[in-house]
Coordinates of C-alpha atoms and ligand atoms in Angstrom, one line a residue:
M319 CA -2.1 -17.2 36.4
N320 CA -3.7 -20.6 36.2
H321 CA -5.0 -22.1 33.0
N322 CA -6.0 -25.6 34.0
E323 CA -9.7 -25.3 32.9
S324 CA -8.7 -23.8 29.5
R325 CA -6.1 -26.6 29.0
A326 CA -8.7 -29.3 29.8
L327 CA -11.3 -27.7 27.5
Y328 CA -8.7 -27.5 24.7
D329 CA -7.8 -31.1 25.2
R330 CA -11.5 -32.1 24.8
A331 CA -11.9 -29.7 21.8
L332 CA -9.0 -31.3 20.0
S333 CA -10.9 -34.6 19.8
V334 CA -14.0 -33.2 18.2
I335 CA -13.2 -29.8 16.6
P336 CA -10.3 -29.6 14.0
G337 CA -7.4 -27.8 15.7
G338 CA -9.7 -27.3 18.7
V339 CA -11.2 -24.1 17.3
N340 CA -13.9 -22.9 14.9
S341 CA -11.8 -20.2 13.3
S342 CA -8.1 -20.6 12.7
V343 CA -6.9 -17.4 14.3
R344 CA -8.2 -18.5 17.7
A345 CA -5.6 -21.3 18.0
T346 CA -3.2 -19.3 20.2
R347 CA -0.1 -21.0 21.6
P348 CA 0.3 -23.2 23.5
Y349 CA -3.5 -23.4 23.7
P350 CA -6.2 -20.7 23.7
F351 CA -7.9 -19.5 26.8
F352 CA -11.6 -20.4 26.7
I353 CA -13.9 -17.5 27.5
D354 CA -16.5 -17.8 30.2
H355 CA -18.0 -14.4 29.8
G356 CA -17.5 -10.8 28.8
D357 CA -17.8 -7.7 31.0
G358 CA -17.5 -4.3 29.4
A359 CA -14.0 -3.9 28.1
Y360 CA -12.9 -7.2 29.7
V361 CA -13.3 -10.9 29.1
V362 CA -13.1 -13.6 31.9
D363 CA -11.7 -17.0 31.0
A364 CA -12.7 -20.4 32.2
D365 CA -10.2 -20.2 35.1
G366 CA -11.5 -16.8 36.3
N367 CA -8.6 -14.8 34.8
R368 CA -9.7 -11.3 33.7
Y369 CA -8.2 -9.7 30.6
L370 CA -8.5 -6.2 29.1
D371 CA -9.8 -7.1 25.7
Y372 CA -8.6 -5.4 22.5
V373 CA -9.6 -8.3 20.2
M374 CA -13.2 -7.4 20.5
G375 CA -14.4 -10.4 18.5
Y376 CA -11.9 -9.5 15.7
G377 CA -13.9 -6.4 14.9
P378 CA -17.7 -6.5 15.5
L379 CA -17.9 -5.3 19.1
L380 CA -18.0 -1.5 19.0
Y381 CA -19.4 -1.3 22.5
G382 CA -17.4 -4.1 24.2
H383 CA -19.3 -6.9 25.9
D384 CA -22.2 -5.0 27.4
P385 CA -24.0 -3.4 24.5
P386 CA -26.3 -0.3 25.2
D387 CA -29.8 -1.0 26.6
P388 CA -31.7 -0.5 23.4
V389 CA -29.5 -3.2 21.7
Q390 CA -30.1 -5.7 24.5
A391 CA -33.8 -5.0 24.6
A392 CA -34.2 -5.4 20.8
V393 CA -32.1 -8.6 20.7
Q394 CA -34.2 -10.2 23.5
S395 CA -37.5 -9.2 22.0
Y396 CA -36.7 -10.5 18.5
A397 CA -35.0 -13.7 19.8
S398 CA -38.1 -14.5 21.9
E399 CA -40.7 -13.7 19.3
G400 CA -39.3 -15.5 16.3
P401 CA -36.4 -15.9 16.0
M402 CA -36.8 -15.9 12.2
Y403 CA -39.6 -16.4 9.7
G404 CA -38.7 -16.9 6.0
A405 CA -40.7 -13.7 5.3
P406 CA -39.5 -10.1 5.5
T407 CA -39.6 -7.9 8.6
E408 CA -39.7 -4.1 9.1
V409 CA -36.3 -4.0 10.9
E410 CA -34.3 -5.1 7.8
V411 CA -35.9 -2.2 5.9
E412 CA -34.9 0.1 8.7
L413 CA -31.3 -1.1 8.7
A414 CA -31.0 -0.8 4.9
E415 CA -32.5 2.7 5.1
F416 CA -29.9 3.6 7.8
V417 CA -27.0 2.4 5.7
A418 CA -28.3 4.2 2.6
R419 CA -28.6 7.4 4.6
H420 CA -25.1 7.4 6.0
V421 CA -22.8 5.6 3.5
P422 CA -22.0 7.8 0.5
S423 CA -22.0 5.2 -2.2
V424 CA -24.9 3.1 -1.0
E425 CA -28.5 3.3 -2.3
M426 CA -29.5 -0.4 -1.8
T427 CA -28.2 -3.2 0.4
R428 CA -28.6 -7.0 0.4
F429 CA -27.9 -8.5 3.8
V430 CA -26.2 -11.9 4.2
N431 CA -24.7 -13.9 7.0
S432 CA -20.9 -13.3 7.0
G433 CA -18.3 -11.0 5.5
T434 CA -17.2 -14.0 3.4
E435 CA -20.7 -14.4 2.0
A436 CA -20.7 -10.7 1.2
T437 CA -17.5 -10.8 -0.8
V438 CA -18.5 -14.0 -2.6
S439 CA -21.8 -12.3 -3.6
A440 CA -20.1 -9.1 -4.6
V441 CA -17.6 -10.9 -6.9
R442 CA -20.5 -12.8 -8.5
L443 CA -22.4 -9.5 -8.9
A444 CA -19.5 -7.7 -10.5
R445 CA -19.0 -10.6 -12.9
G446 CA -22.7 -10.8 -13.7
Y447 CA -23.1 -7.0 -14.1
T448 CA -20.0 -6.5 -16.4
G449 CA -20.1 -9.9 -18.2
R450 CA -16.4 -10.2 -17.4
E451 CA -14.5 -12.6 -15.3
K452 CA -11.2 -11.2 -13.9
I453 CA -10.9 -9.7 -10.5
V454 CA -8.0 -7.6 -9.3
V455 CA -7.1 -8.0 -5.6
M456 CA -4.4 -6.8 -3.3
Q457 CA -1.6 -9.0 -2.1
G458 CA -2.1 -9.3 1.7
G459 CA -5.7 -8.2 1.4
Y460 CA -8.3 -10.4 3.1
H461 CA -11.9 -11.0 1.9
G462 CA -12.8 -14.0 3.9
A463 CA -12.7 -17.7 3.1
Q464 CA -13.7 -17.4 -0.6
E465 CA -12.3 -19.3 -3.6
S466 CA -11.7 -16.3 -5.9
T467 CA -9.6 -14.3 -3.4
L468 CA -7.6 -17.1 -1.6
V469 CA -4.7 -16.7 -4.0
E470 CA -1.1 -16.0 -3.9
G471 CA 1.2 -14.8 -6.6
D472 CA 1.6 -11.7 -8.7
P473 CA 0.0 -10.2 -11.8
E474 CA 2.0 -12.7 -14.0
G475 CA 0.2 -15.6 -12.4
A476 CA -1.9 -16.5 -9.3
M477 CA -2.2 -19.8 -7.6
P478 CA -4.7 -20.9 -4.9
S479 CA -3.3 -20.3 -1.5
S480 CA -5.1 -23.3 0.0
P481 CA -5.5 -26.9 -1.1
G482 CA -9.1 -27.6 -2.2
I483 CA -9.4 -24.7 -4.6
P484 CA -9.1 -25.6 -8.3
S485 CA -6.3 -23.5 -10.0
S486 CA -8.9 -22.5 -12.6
F487 CA -10.4 -20.2 -10.0
A488 CA -7.1 -18.4 -9.5
E489 CA -6.8 -17.9 -13.2
H490 CA -9.4 -15.3 -13.0
T491 CA -7.8 -13.4 -10.1
I492 CA -5.0 -10.9 -10.5
P493 CA -3.1 -10.0 -7.3
V494 CA -1.2 -6.7 -7.2
P495 CA 0.8 -5.0 -4.4
F496 CA -1.3 -2.5 -2.4
N497 CA -0.3 1.1 -2.9
D498 CA 1.4 0.5 -6.2
A499 CA -0.6 2.4 -8.8
G500 CA 1.8 1.5 -11.6
A501 CA 1.1 -2.2 -11.1
V502 CA -2.6 -1.7 -11.5
E503 CA -2.1 0.5 -14.5
D504 CA 0.0 -2.3 -16.1
V505 CA -2.8 -4.8 -15.3
F506 CA -5.4 -2.6 -17.0
E507 CA -3.2 -2.1 -19.9
A508 CA -2.9 -5.9 -20.4
H509 CA -6.4 -7.1 -19.4
G510 CA -8.6 -3.9 -19.3
D511 CA -11.5 -5.4 -21.3
D512 CA -11.6 -8.6 -19.1
I513 CA -11.6 -7.0 -15.7
A514 CA -14.9 -7.1 -13.8
A515 CA -13.7 -5.3 -10.7
V516 CA -10.9 -4.2 -8.5
L517 CA -11.6 -5.5 -5.0
T518 CA -9.7 -3.9 -2.2
E519 CA -10.0 -3.0 1.5
P520 CA -9.8 0.8 1.7
I521 CA -7.2 0.3 4.4
L522 CA -5.6 -3.1 4.7
G523 CA -7.2 -4.1 8.0
N524 CA -6.2 -7.8 8.3
T525 CA -2.5 -7.3 7.4
G526 CA -0.9 -4.6 9.3
I527 CA -2.9 -2.1 9.3
V528 CA -1.7 -0.4 6.0
H529 CA -3.0 3.0 5.1
P530 CA -3.2 4.0 1.4
V531 CA -0.6 6.4 0.0
A532 CA -1.9 9.7 -1.2
G533 CA -3.8 9.4 -4.5
Y534 CA -3.8 5.5 -4.6
H535 CA -7.6 5.0 -4.4
E536 CA -8.3 8.0 -6.6
R537 CA -6.1 6.3 -9.3
L538 CA -8.1 3.0 -8.8
R539 CA -11.3 5.0 -9.3
E540 CA -10.0 6.6 -12.5
L541 CA -8.8 3.3 -13.9
T542 CA -11.9 1.3 -13.2
D543 CA -14.1 4.1 -14.6
A544 CA -12.0 4.3 -17.7
H545 CA -12.2 0.6 -18.4
G546 CA -15.8 -0.1 -17.4
A547 CA -14.8 -2.2 -14.3
L548 CA -16.4 -1.8 -10.9
L549 CA -14.5 -0.6 -7.8
I550 CA -15.5 -2.7 -4.8
F551 CA -14.4 -1.6 -1.4
D552 CA -14.4 -4.4 1.2
E553 CA -15.4 -2.4 4.3
V554 CA -16.2 -5.5 6.4
I555 CA -13.7 -4.4 9.0
T556 CA -13.6 -0.6 8.4
G557 CA -17.3 -0.2 7.9
F558 CA -19.0 1.9 10.7
R559 CA -15.6 2.1 12.4
V560 CA -13.2 4.1 10.3
G561 CA -14.8 7.4 9.4
G562 CA -17.7 6.6 11.8
L563 CA -21.1 6.1 10.1
Q564 CA -19.9 7.3 6.6
C565 CA -17.3 4.5 6.7
A566 CA -13.7 4.6 5.3
Q567 CA -15.0 5.7 1.9
G568 CA -16.5 8.9 3.4
K569 CA -13.3 9.6 5.3
L570 CA -11.0 9.0 2.3
G571 CA -13.3 10.7 -0.1
V572 CA -13.4 8.0 -2.7
T573 CA -16.8 6.5 -3.8
P574 CA -16.8 2.8 -4.8
D575 CA -19.5 1.2 -6.9
V576 CA -20.1 -1.6 -4.5
T577 CA -19.2 -2.0 -0.8
T578 CA -19.2 -5.1 1.3
F579 CA -19.9 -4.9 5.0
G580 CA -19.9 -7.3 8.0
K581 CA -18.8 -7.2 11.6
I582 CA -20.2 -4.0 13.2
V583 CA -23.3 -3.8 11.0
G584 CA -24.7 -6.9 12.7
G585 CA -24.3 -5.6 16.3
G586 CA -22.3 -8.7 17.4
F587 CA -24.3 -11.3 15.5
P588 CA -23.4 -13.1 12.2
V589 CA -23.7 -10.7 9.3
G590 CA -22.6 -9.5 5.9
A591 CA -24.0 -7.1 3.4
I592 CA -23.5 -5.9 -0.2
G593 CA -24.4 -2.3 -0.8
G594 CA -24.1 0.1 -3.7
R595 CA -25.8 2.0 -6.5
A596 CA -29.4 0.7 -7.1
E597 CA -28.7 0.0 -10.8
I598 CA -25.9 -2.5 -9.8
I599 CA -27.4 -4.1 -6.6
E600 CA -30.7 -4.7 -8.4
E601 CA -28.8 -7.2 -10.6
F602 CA -29.3 -9.6 -7.6
T603 CA -32.3 -11.9 -7.9
P604 CA -35.2 -11.5 -7.7
A605 CA -34.9 -8.0 -9.1
G606 CA -32.2 -9.1 -11.6
E607 CA -30.5 -12.3 -12.8
V608 CA -27.5 -12.8 -10.5
F609 CA -28.5 -15.5 -8.1
Q610 CA -28.3 -14.6 -4.4
S611 CA -30.3 -16.2 -1.6
G612 CA -30.0 -17.3 2.0
T613 CA -32.1 -19.0 4.7
F614 CA -30.8 -16.8 7.5
S615 CA -30.2 -13.6 5.4
G616 CA -31.6 -10.5 7.1
H617 CA -32.1 -12.5 10.3
P618 CA -34.3 -10.3 12.6
V619 CA -32.1 -10.7 15.7
T620 CA -29.1 -9.6 13.7
M621 CA -30.9 -6.8 11.9
A622 CA -32.3 -5.5 15.2
A623 CA -28.9 -5.6 16.9
G624 CA -27.2 -3.9 13.9
Y625 CA -29.9 -1.2 13.7
E626 CA -29.9 -0.4 17.4
Y627 CA -26.0 -0.5 17.4
L628 CA -25.7 2.1 14.7
N629 CA -28.6 4.2 15.9
Y630 CA -27.0 4.5 19.3
A631 CA -23.7 5.5 17.6
A632 CA -25.6 8.2 15.6
E633 CA -27.0 9.7 18.8
N634 CA -24.1 9.4 21.2
D635 CA -20.4 10.3 21.4
V636 CA -19.4 6.7 20.5
Y637 CA -16.9 7.5 17.7
D638 CA -15.5 10.5 19.6
H639 CA -14.8 8.3 22.6
V640 CA -13.2 5.3 20.8
N641 CA -11.2 7.4 18.4
R642 CA -9.9 9.7 21.2
L643 CA -8.7 6.7 23.3
A644 CA -7.2 4.9 20.4
D645 CA -5.4 8.1 19.4
R646 CA -4.0 8.4 22.9
L647 CA -2.9 4.7 22.8
R648 CA -1.2 5.1 19.4
R649 CA 0.6 8.3 20.5
G650 CA 1.7 6.6 23.7
I651 CA 3.0 3.5 22.0
T652 CA 4.8 5.7 19.4
D653 CA 6.6 7.5 22.3
I654 CA 7.5 4.1 23.9
L655 CA 8.9 2.8 20.6
A656 CA 11.1 5.9 20.1
D657 CA 12.9 4.7 23.3
R658 CA 12.7 1.0 23.2
A659 CA 12.2 -0.3 19.7
P660 CA 12.7 2.5 17.1
S661 CA 12.5 0.1 14.2
Y662 CA 8.9 -0.8 14.9
T663 CA 5.9 1.0 13.4
V664 CA 2.6 2.1 15.1
V665 CA -0.2 1.7 12.6
G666 CA -4.0 2.3 12.7
T667 CA -6.6 4.9 12.5
D668 CA -9.9 5.8 14.3
S669 CA -10.4 3.0 16.8
M670 CA -8.0 0.5 15.1
F671 CA -4.4 0.0 16.3
K672 CA -1.4 -2.3 16.0
T673 CA 2.3 -2.3 16.3
V674 CA 4.1 -3.8 13.3
F675 CA 7.5 -5.2 14.4
T676 CA 9.1 -3.9 11.3
R677 CA 12.8 -4.7 11.0
R678 CA 13.8 -1.5 9.3
G679 CA 11.3 1.1 10.5
A680 CA 13.9 3.5 11.9
P681 CA 15.3 6.4 10.1
V682 CA 19.0 5.5 9.5
D683 CA 21.7 7.7 11.1
G684 CA 21.9 11.0 9.5
D685 CA 18.3 11.0 8.2
S686 CA 17.3 13.2 11.1
G687 CA 20.4 15.4 11.0
S688 CA 21.0 14.6 14.7
D689 CA 23.8 12.7 16.4
A690 CA 23.4 8.9 16.2
D691 CA 23.4 8.5 20.0
S692 CA 21.2 11.4 20.9
E693 CA 17.7 10.4 22.1
D694 CA 15.9 12.5 19.6
H695 CA 12.1 12.3 20.2
S696 CA 11.4 15.2 18.0
L697 CA 11.8 13.4 14.7
D698 CA 9.0 14.2 12.3
V699 CA 7.1 10.9 12.3
C700 CA 3.4 10.2 12.1
E701 CA 2.7 10.4 15.8
A702 CA -0.7 8.7 16.1
G703 CA -0.2 5.8 13.6
C704 CA 1.4 5.6 10.2
R705 CA -0.4 7.8 7.6
Q706 CA 2.0 7.2 4.7
R707 CA 2.9 10.9 5.0
E708 CA 5.7 11.6 2.5
S709 CA 7.4 14.1 4.9
C710 CA 7.5 11.5 7.7
A711 CA 11.0 10.5 8.7
K712 CA 10.0 6.9 8.5
Y713 CA 8.2 7.1 5.1
D714 CA 10.8 5.0 3.2
H715 CA 10.6 2.2 5.8
C716 CA 7.0 2.0 6.9
P717 CA 4.9 -0.9 5.6
K718 CA 3.2 -0.1 2.3
T719 CA 2.2 -3.6 1.1
G720 CA 1.1 -6.9 2.5
A721 CA 4.7 -8.2 1.8
D722 CA 6.2 -5.5 4.0
V723 CA 4.0 -6.6 6.9
A724 CA 4.8 -10.3 6.2
D725 CA 8.5 -9.4 6.5
A726 CA 8.0 -8.2 10.1
E727 CA 9.1 -10.1 13.2
A728 CA 6.0 -12.2 13.4
E729 CA 7.6 -14.8 15.7
R730 CA 8.6 -12.2 18.2
W731 CA 5.0 -10.9 18.3
E732 CA 3.4 -14.3 18.7
R733 CA 5.8 -16.1 21.0
I734 CA 7.1 -13.4 23.2
F735 CA 5.2 -10.1 23.0
W736 CA 1.7 -11.5 22.9
Q737 CA 2.4 -14.0 25.7
E738 CA 3.9 -11.4 28.0
M739 CA 1.0 -9.1 27.4
Q740 CA -1.4 -11.9 28.2
E741 CA 0.5 -12.5 31.5
R742 CA -0.2 -8.8 32.2
E743 CA -3.9 -9.6 31.6
I744 CA -4.1 -7.8 28.3
F745 CA -5.7 -9.7 25.4
L746 CA -4.3 -8.7 22.0
T747 CA -4.7 -10.3 18.6
A748 CA -2.3 -13.3 18.7
N749 CA -0.5 -12.7 15.4
Q750 CA 1.3 -9.9 13.7
F751 CA -1.4 -9.4 11.1
E752 CA -4.7 -8.9 12.8
S753 CA -5.9 -5.5 13.9
Q754 CA -6.9 -4.5 17.5
F755 CA -9.8 -2.3 18.6
V756 CA -10.7 0.1 21.3
S757 CA -14.3 -0.1 22.3
Y758 CA -16.8 2.3 23.9
A759 CA -16.3 0.4 27.2
H760 CA -12.6 1.2 27.4
T761 CA -11.6 4.1 29.7
D762 CA -8.6 6.4 30.1
E763 CA -7.4 4.3 33.0
D764 CA -7.5 1.2 30.7
I765 CA -5.3 3.1 28.2
E766 CA -2.8 4.1 30.9
E767 CA -2.6 0.5 32.2
T768 CA -2.1 -0.8 28.6
L769 CA 0.7 1.7 28.0
E770 CA 2.5 0.6 31.2
A771 CA 2.3 -2.9 30.0
Y772 CA 3.7 -2.0 26.5
K773 CA 6.5 -0.2 28.3
E774 CA 7.4 -3.2 30.4
V775 CA 7.2 -5.7 27.6
L776 CA 8.7 -4.0 24.6
Ligands
PLP1630 C1 -13.5 -10.2 8.6 C2 -13.3 -9.9 7.2 C3 -13.9 -10.6 6.1 C4 -14.6 -11.9 6.4 O1 -15.7 -11.8 7.2 P1 -16.3 -13.1 7.9 O2 -17.5 -12.6 8.6 O3 -15.2 -13.5 8.9 O4 -16.6 -14.1 6.9 C5 -13.8 -10.2 4.8 N1 -13.2 -9.0 4.5 C6 -12.6 -8.2 5.5 C7 -12.0 -7.0 5.1 C8 -12.7 -8.6 6.8 O5 -12.1 -7.9 7.7

């Protein structure tokens, strides 16, 4: 496999773009391959190499690289007749109506231009609505490049996790370990009257993937209700993917006050959104007092792409297809791991999947009641991705927090596994933390080929 063109392009890029990329995760080693074009479930790089793509733009591309005809037609028509106006259009009303119809907690939506902008606005909204300043977030959670959530530390004290952020921002943020209800109870005990919101991904989608343990979100719901704080679900990555059109909140059966969206809801174009009960969302200007505005917000091309994307999913077997294939993939990888790397953990749900290279994911000898040297494939483990099931033989070892994922063999993923999968023309997310996605363009043959590659490389 030849990468001369990509190497030359990266060389040029390094002179004019910091680190040669416009988003940090793209700086794969030793240099990224530059994409020439997409083709269904595949991408083709500048040297003509063709890869089976599970990165899918890091989340937005539910259909792969050839969206359905109605999406293409709408995008072309809005792009050629505008592309934008600084005045409202019908299609943004249609998309907001669609979201309100399908997502349990949403009555009203404000559209913005990125997931980051959505979470920034949601935090401002929560503070404005409650008149309080503190935000509780999960260690290892990700809410984009925003000052209030780029923190590290614990409930005793948070520091900015990047230079350039005044520590006074972090003073108002309280990071807690995901899945630890006791930690949130303590935080509410200490600061209950000052907490504007608990902001969490329903499933940690940028670290792992980590599923909630039974009862965790229900407890967050009770605590926020009891203390007059808002529960904000950041569904930028899970929205219109996990649980289909009802999103992860519908699937998990927990109703947040405010939800942030992004990725899929823009049909492959830059997008973010803040949705929730009308009484809260109407605090945004001009209905209310919390300032929120944007030149490109509700961009007609994005709104049209998002609306046609979701409409197509409502009328076709899209979620059945992607969920079935990803389920097959997760089961297949689980079987391979039982043989080759029993300490590792398959994670993911719906069309999301990842293998966390956990160091202690295996039941220790005796846990299963079988001989240490017998190849026992009948252990009772979550077979299609970790569900935090207490009866699972791996329950005590599977990742439950961001820190558990951070403890995994990140270097092995990045420097060996990812590279060798790339050599087999399979494009995975380059670090241990980011999720991977099956698209509507993937086929059963693609899954088989992928499992063969996992078998060779693991
Ligand atoms: C991707 C993501 C964001 C940030 O969205 P951008 O569009 O990259 O700004 C925020 N929250 C979650 C959960 C995400 O997955």
